[in-house]
PDB file of C-alpha atoms in Angstrom:
ATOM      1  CA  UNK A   1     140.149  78.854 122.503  1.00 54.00           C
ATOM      2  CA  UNK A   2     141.152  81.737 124.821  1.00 72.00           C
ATOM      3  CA  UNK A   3     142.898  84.013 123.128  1.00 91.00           C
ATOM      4  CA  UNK A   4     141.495  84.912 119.699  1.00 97.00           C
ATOM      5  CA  UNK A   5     143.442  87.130 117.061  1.00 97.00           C
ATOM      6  CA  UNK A   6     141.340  89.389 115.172  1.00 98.00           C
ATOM      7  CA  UNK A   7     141.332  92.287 112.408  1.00 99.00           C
ATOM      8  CA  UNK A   8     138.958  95.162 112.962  1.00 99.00           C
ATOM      9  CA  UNK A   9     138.029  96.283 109.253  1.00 98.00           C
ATOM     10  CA  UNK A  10     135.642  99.035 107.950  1.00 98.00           C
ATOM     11  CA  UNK A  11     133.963  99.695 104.577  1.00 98.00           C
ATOM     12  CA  UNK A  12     132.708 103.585 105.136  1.00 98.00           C
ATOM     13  CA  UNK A  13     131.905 102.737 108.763  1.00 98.00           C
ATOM     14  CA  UNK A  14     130.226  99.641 108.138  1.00 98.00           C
ATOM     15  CA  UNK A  15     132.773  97.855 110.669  1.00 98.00           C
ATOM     16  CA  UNK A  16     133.247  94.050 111.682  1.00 98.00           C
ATOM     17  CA  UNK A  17     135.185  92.013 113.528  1.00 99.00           C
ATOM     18  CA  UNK A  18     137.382  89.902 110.955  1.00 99.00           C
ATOM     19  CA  UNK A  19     139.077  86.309 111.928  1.00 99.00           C
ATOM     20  CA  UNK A  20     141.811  84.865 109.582  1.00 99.00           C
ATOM     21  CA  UNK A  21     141.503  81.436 109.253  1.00 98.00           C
ATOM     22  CA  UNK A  22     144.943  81.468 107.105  1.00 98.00           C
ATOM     23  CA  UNK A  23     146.585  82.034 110.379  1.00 97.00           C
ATOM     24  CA  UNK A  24     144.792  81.035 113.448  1.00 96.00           C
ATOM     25  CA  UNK A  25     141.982  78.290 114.087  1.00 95.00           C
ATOM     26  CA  UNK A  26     138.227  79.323 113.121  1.00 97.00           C
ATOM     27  CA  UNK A  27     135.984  79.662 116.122  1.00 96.00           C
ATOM     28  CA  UNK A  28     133.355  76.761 116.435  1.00 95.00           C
ATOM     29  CA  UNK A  29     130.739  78.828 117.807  1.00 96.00           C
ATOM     30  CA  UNK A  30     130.392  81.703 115.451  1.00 97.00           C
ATOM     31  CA  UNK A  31     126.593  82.777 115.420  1.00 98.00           C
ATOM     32  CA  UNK A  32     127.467  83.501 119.457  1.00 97.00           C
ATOM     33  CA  UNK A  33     131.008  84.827 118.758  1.00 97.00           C
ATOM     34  CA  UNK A  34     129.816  87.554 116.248  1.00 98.00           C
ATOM     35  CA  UNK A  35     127.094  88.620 119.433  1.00 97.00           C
ATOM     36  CA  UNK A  36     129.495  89.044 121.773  1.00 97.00           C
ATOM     37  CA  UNK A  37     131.901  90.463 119.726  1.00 98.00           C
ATOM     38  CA  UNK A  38     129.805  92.766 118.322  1.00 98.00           C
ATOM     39  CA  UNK A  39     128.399  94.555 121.460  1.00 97.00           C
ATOM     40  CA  UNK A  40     129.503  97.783 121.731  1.00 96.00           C
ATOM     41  CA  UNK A  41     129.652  98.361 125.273  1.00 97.00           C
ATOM     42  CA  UNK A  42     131.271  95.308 126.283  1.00 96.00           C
ATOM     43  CA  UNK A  43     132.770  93.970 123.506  1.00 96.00           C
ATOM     44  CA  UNK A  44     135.054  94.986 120.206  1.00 98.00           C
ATOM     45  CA  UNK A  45     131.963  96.580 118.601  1.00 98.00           C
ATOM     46  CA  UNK A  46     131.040  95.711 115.343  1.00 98.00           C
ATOM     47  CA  UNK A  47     128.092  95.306 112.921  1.00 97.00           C
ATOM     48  CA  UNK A  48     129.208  91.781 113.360  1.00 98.00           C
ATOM     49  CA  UNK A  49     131.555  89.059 113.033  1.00 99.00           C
ATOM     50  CA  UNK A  50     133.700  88.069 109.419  1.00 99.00           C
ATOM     51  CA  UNK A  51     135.575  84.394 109.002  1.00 99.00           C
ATOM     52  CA  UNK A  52     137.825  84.474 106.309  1.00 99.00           C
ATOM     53  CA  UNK A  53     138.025  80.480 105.100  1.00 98.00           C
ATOM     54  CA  UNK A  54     140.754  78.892 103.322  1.00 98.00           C
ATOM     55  CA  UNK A  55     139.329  77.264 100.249  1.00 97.00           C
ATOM     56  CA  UNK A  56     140.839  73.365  99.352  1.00 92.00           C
ATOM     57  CA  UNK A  57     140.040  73.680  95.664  1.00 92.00           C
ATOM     58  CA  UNK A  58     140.972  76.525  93.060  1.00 93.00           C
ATOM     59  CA  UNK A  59     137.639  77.530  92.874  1.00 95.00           C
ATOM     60  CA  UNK A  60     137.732  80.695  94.821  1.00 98.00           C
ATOM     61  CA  UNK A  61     140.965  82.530  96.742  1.00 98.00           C
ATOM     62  CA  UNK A  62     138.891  82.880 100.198  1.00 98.00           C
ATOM     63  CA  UNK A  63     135.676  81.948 101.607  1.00 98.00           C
ATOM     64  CA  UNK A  64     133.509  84.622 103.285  1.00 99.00           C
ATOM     65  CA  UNK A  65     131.034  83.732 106.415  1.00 98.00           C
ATOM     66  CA  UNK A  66     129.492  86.483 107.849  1.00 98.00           C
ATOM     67  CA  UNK A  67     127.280  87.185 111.021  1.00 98.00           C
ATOM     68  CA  UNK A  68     125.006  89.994 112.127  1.00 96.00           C
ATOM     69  CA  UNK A  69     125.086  91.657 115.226  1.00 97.00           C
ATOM     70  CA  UNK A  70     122.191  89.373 116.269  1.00 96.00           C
ATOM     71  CA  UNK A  71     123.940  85.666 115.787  1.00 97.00           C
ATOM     72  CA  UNK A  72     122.093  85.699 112.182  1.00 96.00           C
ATOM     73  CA  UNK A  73     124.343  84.390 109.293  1.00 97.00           C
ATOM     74  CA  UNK A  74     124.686  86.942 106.158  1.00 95.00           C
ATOM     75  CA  UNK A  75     124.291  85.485 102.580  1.00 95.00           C
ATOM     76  CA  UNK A  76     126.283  88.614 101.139  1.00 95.00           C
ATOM     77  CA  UNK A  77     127.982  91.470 102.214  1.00 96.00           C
ATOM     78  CA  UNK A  78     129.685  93.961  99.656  1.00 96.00           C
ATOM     79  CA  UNK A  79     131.829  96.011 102.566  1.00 97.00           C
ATOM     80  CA  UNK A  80     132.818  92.683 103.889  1.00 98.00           C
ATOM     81  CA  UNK A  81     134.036  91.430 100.847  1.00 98.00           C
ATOM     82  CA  UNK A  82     136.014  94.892 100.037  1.00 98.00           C
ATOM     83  CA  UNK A  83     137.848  94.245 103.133  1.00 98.00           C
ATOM     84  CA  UNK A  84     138.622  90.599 103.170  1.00 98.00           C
ATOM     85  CA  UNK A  85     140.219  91.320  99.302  1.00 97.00           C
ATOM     86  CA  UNK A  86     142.316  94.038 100.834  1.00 97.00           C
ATOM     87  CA  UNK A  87     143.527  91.746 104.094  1.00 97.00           C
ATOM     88  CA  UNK A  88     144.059  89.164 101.396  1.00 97.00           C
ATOM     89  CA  UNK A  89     145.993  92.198  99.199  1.00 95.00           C
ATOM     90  CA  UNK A  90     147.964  93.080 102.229  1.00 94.00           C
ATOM     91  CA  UNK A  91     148.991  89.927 102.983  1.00 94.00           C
ATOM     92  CA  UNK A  92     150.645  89.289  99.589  1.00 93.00           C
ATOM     93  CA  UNK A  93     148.252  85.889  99.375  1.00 96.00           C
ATOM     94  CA  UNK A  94     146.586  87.498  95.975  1.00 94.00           C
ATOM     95  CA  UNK A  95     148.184  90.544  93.542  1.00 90.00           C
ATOM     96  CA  UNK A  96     145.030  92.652  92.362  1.00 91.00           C
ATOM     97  CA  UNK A  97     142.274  90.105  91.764  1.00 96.00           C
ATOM     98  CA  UNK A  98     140.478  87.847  94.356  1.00 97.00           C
ATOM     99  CA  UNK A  99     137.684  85.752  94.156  1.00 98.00           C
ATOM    100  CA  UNK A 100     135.838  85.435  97.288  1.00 98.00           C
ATOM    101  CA  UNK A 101     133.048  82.679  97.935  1.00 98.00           C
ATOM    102  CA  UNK A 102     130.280  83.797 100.022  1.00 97.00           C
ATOM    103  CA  UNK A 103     127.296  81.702 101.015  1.00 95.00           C
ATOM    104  CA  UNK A 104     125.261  83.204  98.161  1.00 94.00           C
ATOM    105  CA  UNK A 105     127.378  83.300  95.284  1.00 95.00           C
ATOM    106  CA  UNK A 106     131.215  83.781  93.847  1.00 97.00           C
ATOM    107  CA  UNK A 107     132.146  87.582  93.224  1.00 98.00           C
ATOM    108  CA  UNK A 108     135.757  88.940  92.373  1.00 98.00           C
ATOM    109  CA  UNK A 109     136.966  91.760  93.867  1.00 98.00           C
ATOM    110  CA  UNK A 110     139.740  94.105  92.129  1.00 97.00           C
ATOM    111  CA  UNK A 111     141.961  95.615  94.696  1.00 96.00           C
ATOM    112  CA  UNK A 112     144.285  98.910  93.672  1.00 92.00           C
ATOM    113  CA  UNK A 113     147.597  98.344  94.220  1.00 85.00           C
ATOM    114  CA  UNK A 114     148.890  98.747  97.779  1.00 79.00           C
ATOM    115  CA  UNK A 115     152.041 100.434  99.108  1.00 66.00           C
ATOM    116  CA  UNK A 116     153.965  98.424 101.620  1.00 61.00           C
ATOM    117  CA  UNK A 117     151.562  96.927 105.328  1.00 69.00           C
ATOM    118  CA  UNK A 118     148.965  99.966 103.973  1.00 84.00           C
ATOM    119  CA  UNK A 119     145.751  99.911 105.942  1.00 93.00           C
ATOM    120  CA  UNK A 120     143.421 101.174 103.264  1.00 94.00           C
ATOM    121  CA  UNK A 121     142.967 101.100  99.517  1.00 95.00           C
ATOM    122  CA  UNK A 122     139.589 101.513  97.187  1.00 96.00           C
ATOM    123  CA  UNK A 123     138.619  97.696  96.158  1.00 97.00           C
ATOM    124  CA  UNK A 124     135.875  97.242  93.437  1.00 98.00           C
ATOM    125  CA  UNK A 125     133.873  94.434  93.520  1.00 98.00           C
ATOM    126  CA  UNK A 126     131.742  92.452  90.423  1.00 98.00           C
ATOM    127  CA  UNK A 127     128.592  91.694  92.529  1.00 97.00           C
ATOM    128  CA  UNK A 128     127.181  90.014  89.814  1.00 96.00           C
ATOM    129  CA  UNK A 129     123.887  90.009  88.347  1.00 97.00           C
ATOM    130  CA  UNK A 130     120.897  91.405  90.050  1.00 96.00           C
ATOM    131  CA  UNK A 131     117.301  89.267  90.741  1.00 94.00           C
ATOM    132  CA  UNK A 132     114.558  92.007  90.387  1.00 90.00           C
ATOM    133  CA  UNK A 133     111.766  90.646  92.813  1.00 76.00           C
ATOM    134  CA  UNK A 134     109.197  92.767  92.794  1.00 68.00           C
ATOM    135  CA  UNK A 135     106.295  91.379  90.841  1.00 64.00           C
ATOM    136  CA  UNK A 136     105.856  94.395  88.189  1.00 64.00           C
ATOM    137  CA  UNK A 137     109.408  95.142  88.186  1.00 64.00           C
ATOM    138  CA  UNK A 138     109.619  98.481  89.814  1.00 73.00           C
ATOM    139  CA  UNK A 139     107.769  98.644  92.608  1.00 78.00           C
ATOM    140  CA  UNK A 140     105.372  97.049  95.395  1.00 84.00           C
ATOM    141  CA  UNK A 141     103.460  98.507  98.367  1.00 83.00           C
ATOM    142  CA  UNK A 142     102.806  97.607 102.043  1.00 84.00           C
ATOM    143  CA  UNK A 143      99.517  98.836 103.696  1.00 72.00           C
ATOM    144  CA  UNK A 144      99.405  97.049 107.030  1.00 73.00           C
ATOM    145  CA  UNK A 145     102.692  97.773 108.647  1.00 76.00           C
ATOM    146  CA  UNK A 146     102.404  97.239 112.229  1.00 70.00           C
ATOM    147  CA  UNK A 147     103.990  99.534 114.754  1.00 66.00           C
ATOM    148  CA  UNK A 148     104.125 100.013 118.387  1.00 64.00           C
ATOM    149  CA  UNK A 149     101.821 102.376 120.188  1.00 60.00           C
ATOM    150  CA  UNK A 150     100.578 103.212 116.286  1.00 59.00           C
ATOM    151  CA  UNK A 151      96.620 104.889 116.585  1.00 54.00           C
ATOM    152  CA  UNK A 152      96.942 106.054 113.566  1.00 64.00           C
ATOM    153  CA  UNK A 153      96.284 104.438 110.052  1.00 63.00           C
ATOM    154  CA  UNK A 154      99.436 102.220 108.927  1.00 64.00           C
ATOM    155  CA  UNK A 155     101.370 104.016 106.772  1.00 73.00           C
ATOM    156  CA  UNK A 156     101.760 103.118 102.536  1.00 82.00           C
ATOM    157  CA  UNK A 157     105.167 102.166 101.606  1.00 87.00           C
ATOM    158  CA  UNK A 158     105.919 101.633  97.994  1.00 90.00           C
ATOM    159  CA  UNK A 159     109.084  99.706  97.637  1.00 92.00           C
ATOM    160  CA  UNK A 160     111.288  98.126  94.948  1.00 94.00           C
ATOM    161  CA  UNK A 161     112.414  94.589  96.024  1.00 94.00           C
ATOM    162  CA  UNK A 162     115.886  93.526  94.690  1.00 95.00           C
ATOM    163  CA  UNK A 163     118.431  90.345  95.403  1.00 95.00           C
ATOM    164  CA  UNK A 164     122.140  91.091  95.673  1.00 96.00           C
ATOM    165  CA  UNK A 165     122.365  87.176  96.376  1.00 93.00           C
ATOM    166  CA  UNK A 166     120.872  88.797  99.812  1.00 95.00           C
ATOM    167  CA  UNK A 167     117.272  90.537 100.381  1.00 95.00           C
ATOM    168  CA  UNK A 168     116.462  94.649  99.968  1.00 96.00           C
ATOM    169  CA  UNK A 169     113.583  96.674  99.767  1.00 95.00           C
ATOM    170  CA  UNK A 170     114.144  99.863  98.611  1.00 96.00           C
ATOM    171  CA  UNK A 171     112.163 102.633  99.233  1.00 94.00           C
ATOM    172  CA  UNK A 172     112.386 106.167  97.438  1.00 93.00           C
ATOM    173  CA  UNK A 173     110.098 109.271  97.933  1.00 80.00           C
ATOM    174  CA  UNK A 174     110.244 109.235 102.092  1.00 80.00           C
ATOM    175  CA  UNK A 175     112.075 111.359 104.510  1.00 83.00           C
ATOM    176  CA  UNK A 176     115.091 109.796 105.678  1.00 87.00           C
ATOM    177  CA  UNK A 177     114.235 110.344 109.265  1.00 87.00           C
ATOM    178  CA  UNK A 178     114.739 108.178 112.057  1.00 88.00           C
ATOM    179  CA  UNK A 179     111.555 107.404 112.405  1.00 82.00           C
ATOM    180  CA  UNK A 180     111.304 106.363 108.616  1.00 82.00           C
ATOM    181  CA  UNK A 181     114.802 104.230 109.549  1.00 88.00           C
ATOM    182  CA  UNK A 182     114.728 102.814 112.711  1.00 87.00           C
ATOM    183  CA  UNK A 183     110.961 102.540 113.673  1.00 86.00           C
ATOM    184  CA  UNK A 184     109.456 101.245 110.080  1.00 88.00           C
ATOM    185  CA  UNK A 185     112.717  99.988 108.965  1.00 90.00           C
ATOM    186  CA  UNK A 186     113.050  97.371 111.962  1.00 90.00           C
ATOM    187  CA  UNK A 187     108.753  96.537 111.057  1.00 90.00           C
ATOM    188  CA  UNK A 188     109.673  96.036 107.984  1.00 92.00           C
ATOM    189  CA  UNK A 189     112.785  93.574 108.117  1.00 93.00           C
ATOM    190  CA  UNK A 190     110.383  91.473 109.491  1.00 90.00           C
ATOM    191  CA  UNK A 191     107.740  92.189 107.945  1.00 91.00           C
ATOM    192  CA  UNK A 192     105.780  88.601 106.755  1.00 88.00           C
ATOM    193  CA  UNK A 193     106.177  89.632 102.973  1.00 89.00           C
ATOM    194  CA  UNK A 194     109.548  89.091 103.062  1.00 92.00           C
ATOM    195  CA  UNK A 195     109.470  85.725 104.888  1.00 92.00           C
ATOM    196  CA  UNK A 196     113.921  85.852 105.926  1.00 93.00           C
ATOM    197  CA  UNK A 197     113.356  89.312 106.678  1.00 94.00           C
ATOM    198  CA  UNK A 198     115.136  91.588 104.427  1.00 96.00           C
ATOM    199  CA  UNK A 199     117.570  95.047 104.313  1.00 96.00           C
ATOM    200  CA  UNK A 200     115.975  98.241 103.656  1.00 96.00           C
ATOM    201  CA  UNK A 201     117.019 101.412 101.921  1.00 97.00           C
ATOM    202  CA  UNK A 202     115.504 104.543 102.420  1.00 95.00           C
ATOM    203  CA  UNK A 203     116.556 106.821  98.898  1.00 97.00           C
ATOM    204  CA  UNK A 204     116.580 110.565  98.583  1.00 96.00           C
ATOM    205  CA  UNK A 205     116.951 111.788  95.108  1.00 96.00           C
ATOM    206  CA  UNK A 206     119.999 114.588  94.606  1.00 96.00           C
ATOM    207  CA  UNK A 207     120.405 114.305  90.733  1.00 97.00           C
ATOM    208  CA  UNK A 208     119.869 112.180  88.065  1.00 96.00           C
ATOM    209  CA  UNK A 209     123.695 110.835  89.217  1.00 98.00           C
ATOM    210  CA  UNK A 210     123.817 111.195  93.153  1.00 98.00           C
ATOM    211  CA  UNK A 211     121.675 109.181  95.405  1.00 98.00           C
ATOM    212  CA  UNK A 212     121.512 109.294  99.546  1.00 98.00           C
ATOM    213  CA  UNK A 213     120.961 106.841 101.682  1.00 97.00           C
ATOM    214  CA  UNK A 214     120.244 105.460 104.880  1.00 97.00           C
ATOM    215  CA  UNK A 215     120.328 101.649 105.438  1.00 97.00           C
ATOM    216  CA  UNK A 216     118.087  98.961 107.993  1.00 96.00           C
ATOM    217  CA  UNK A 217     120.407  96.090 107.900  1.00 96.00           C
ATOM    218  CA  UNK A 218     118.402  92.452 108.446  1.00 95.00           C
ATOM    219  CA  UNK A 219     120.134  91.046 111.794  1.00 93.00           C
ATOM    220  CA  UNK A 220     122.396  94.486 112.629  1.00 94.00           C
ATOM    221  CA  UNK A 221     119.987  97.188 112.385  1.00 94.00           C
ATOM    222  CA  UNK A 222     121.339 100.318 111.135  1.00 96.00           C
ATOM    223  CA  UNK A 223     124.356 101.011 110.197  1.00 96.00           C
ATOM    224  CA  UNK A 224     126.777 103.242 108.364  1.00 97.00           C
ATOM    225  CA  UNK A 225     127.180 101.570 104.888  1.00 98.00           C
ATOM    226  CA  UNK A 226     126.036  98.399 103.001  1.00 97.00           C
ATOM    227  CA  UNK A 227     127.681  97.474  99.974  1.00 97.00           C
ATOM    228  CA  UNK A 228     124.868  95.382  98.841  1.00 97.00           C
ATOM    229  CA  UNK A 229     122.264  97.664  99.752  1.00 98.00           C
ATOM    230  CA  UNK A 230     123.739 100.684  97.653  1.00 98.00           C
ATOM    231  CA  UNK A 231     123.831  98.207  94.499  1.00 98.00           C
ATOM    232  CA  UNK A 232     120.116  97.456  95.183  1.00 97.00           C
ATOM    233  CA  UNK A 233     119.423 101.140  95.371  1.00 98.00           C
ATOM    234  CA  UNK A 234     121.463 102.324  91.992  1.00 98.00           C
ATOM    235  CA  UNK A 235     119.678  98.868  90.457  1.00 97.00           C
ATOM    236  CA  UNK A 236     116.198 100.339  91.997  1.00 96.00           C
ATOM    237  CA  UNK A 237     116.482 103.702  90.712  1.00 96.00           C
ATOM    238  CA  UNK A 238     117.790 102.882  87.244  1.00 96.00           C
ATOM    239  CA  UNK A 239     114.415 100.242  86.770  1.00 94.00           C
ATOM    240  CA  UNK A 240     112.274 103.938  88.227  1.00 93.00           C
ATOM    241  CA  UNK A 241     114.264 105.734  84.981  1.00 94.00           C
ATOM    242  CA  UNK A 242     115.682 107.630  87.930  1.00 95.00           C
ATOM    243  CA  UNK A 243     119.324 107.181  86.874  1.00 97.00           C
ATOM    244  CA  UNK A 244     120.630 105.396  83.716  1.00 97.00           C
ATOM    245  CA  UNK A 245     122.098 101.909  83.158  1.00 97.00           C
ATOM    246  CA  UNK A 246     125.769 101.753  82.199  1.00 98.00           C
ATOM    247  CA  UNK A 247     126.618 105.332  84.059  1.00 98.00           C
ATOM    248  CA  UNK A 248     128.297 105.775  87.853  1.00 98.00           C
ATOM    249  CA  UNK A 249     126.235 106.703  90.405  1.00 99.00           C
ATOM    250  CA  UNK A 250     127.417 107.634  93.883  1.00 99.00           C
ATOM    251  CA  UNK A 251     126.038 106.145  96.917  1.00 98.00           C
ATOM    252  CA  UNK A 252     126.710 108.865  99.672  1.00 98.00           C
ATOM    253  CA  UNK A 253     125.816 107.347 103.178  1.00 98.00           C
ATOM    254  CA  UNK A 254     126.078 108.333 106.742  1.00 98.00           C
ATOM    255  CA  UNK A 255     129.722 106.613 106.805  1.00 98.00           C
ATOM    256  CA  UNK A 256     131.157 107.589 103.444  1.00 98.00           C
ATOM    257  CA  UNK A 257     130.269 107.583  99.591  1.00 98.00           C
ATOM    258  CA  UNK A 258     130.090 104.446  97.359  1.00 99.00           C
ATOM    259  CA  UNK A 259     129.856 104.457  93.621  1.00 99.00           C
ATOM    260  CA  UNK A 260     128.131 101.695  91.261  1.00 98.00           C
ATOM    261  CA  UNK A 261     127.412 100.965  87.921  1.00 98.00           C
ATOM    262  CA  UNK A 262     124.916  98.625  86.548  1.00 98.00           C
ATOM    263  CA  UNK A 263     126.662  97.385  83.393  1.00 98.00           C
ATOM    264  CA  UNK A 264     124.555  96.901  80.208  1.00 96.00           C
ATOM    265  CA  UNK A 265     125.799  93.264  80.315  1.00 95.00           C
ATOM    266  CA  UNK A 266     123.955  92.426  83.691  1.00 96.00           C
ATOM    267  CA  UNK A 267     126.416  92.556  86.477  1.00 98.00           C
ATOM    268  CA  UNK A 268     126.772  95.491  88.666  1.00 98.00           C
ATOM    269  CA  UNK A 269     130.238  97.069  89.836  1.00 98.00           C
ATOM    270  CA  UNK A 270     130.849  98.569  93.471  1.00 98.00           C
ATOM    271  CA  UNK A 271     133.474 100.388  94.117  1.00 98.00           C
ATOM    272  CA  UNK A 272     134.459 102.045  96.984  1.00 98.00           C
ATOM    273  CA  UNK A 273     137.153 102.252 100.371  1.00 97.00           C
ATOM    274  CA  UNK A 274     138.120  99.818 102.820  1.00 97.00           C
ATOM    275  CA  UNK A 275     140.136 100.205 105.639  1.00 97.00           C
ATOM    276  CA  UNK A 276     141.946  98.089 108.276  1.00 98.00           C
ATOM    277  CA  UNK A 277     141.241 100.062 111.715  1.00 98.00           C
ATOM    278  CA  UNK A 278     143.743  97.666 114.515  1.00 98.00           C
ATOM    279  CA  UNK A 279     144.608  94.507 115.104  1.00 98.00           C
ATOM    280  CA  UNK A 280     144.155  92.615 118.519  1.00 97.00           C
ATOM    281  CA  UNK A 281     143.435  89.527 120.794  1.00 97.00           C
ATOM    282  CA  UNK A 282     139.710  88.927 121.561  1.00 97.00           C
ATOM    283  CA  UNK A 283     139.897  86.820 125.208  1.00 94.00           C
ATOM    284  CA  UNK A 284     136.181  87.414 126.038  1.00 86.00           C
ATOM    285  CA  UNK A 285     135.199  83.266 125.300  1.00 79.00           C
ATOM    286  CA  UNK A 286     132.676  81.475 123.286  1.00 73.00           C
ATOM    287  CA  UNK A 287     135.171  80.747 120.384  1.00 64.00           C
TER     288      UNK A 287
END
C-alpha cells in the first residue's frame, strides 16, 4: 500500500494520526506505521497512530486500535475515542451515540450535535468504572527510583495507582516541573512495580473543583492531554477527599481543559473537545 489516506485528529493537543477502515484498507504493519507516522521531523507527527475498525456484529459501532509513538499498542485512550465518535458523527455513520470497542473494554461516547462537514464538537465519553490498584486505596510510595547521573538519595514518590482499562499512577503534592515530568516520569513508566509500564500524572491542587496537570504517557512520553489520565486523576483526588464524588471537576492541561465526573453509580464521565485538524495521503511506506 503506497498511498495511505489519513485523518489528523486532536483531543486538546493530544494529536494522532487516524486511518478509516470504513473507507480504505487497514495497514498490516501498524506497530511500525504508528512510528513512522508519528515522528515529528520526518513524518505527520503524532502521539501515534489510530485504526478505526469496522465491527461484523452489533456489538459496538467502531473498533478502536491504538499505537504509541514507540510501536507499543494502547489498551485505552479517552482523546482517541472523542475523536473517532466525532469522525464517526461527521460522517453521518452514527446520530449522537457511539459505542466504540477498544482493546480494554466497550465505552459509549455522546457526541453534540454537529453542523454540516464541522471539524470540531465537545464529545463526552462513559469510561466506565474505575479499578483502584493501589493496595490501601489511596496511595503507595516508591523509594528506589533510579535515575541517570543521580548522586543523590532517590527521591520518595507517593502515588495513587488507578485502571482506566489502561495503567496510571498519579502523583499529587510535587512540582510540575520538567524534571518531575520528563526525567522521573520516563523512570517511572518503567519502573518494575508496574510490570507494562504505566501513565503518570503529576497533580497540582487549585481548588477543591480545579485540578492541573501534566501527563507521562506509557509508549509516547509527554504529551498535551490524556483522556484517561485526567479520569484517573479526578478518581485519585476524590479517594484523597480532595474533590467530591458526583461533582465536575476540570482537568486543565498544557493543551486544553477537560472536565469529569465520577458518578455515585461507579462509572466516570469525560467530557471535553475534539477536533479534526486536515486530511491527507501518507506515501512514506510500511503500511
Amino acid at each position: 500500500m503506497h498511498n495511505l489516506p489519513f485523518i489528523k485528529m486532536h483531543g486538546c493537543g493530544n494529536d494522532y494520526v487516524f486511518v478509516d477502515g470504513f473507507e480504505t484498507d487497514l495497514p498490516r504493519h501498524p506497530a511500525k506505521l504508528a512510528i513512522k507516522v508519528a515522528n515529528r521531523n520526518f513524518g505527520v507527527g503524532s502521539d501515534g497512530l489510530i485504526l478505526l475498525v469496522p465491527v461484523a456484529d452489533d456489538t459496538a459501532d467502531v473498533e478502536m486500535r491504538m499505537f504509541n509513538a514507540d510501536g507499543s499498542e494502547g489498551d485505552m485512550c479517552g482523546n482517541g475515542v472523542r475523536c473517532v465518535a466525532l469522525w464517526m458523527a461527521r460522517q453521518r455513520r452514527i446520530s449522537e451515540l457511539c459505542r466504540v470497542r477498544t482493546k480494554s473494554r466497550l465505552v459509549t461516547a455522546t457526541v453534540s450535535p454537529l453542523s454540516a462537514d464541522s471539524n470540531s464538537g465537545t464529545v463526552s465519553v462513559d469510561m466506565g468504572a474505575p479499578v483502584i490498584e493501589s493496595a490501601d486505596g489511596t496511595t503507595e510510595c516508591l523509594t528506589d527510583i533510579s535515575l541517570p547521573g543521580q548522586s543523590e538519595s532517590p527521591p520518595q514518590i507517593e502515588f495513587t495507582r488507578v485502571s482506566m482499562g489502561n495503567p496510571h499512577a498519579v502523583i499529587f503534592n510535587q512540582e510540575l516541573s520538567d524534571r518531575n515530568v520528563k526525567l522521573l516520569g520516563a523512570a517511572i513508566e518503567r519502573h518494575s512495580t508496574f510490570p507494562n509500564g504505566t501513565n503518570v500524572e503529576w497533580v497540582n491542587i487549585v481548588s477543591p473543583t480545579e485540578l492541573q496537570v501534566r501527563v507521562w504517557e506509557r509508549g509516547s512520553g509527554e504529551t498535551l492531554a490524556c483522556g484517561s489520565g485526567a479520569c484517573a486523576v479526578g478518581v485519585a483526588a476524590v479517594l484523597r477527599g480532595v474533590c467530591r464524588r458526583g461533582e465536575p471537576i476540570g482537568i486543565s492541561l498544557p493543551g486544553g481543559r477537560l472536565e469529569i465526573c465520577w458518578k455515585p453509580e461507579g462509572h466516570v464521565l469525560l467530557t471535553g473537545p475534539a477536533t479534526v485538524s486536515f486530511v491527507g495521503t501518507w506515501h512514506g511506506g510500511v503500511a
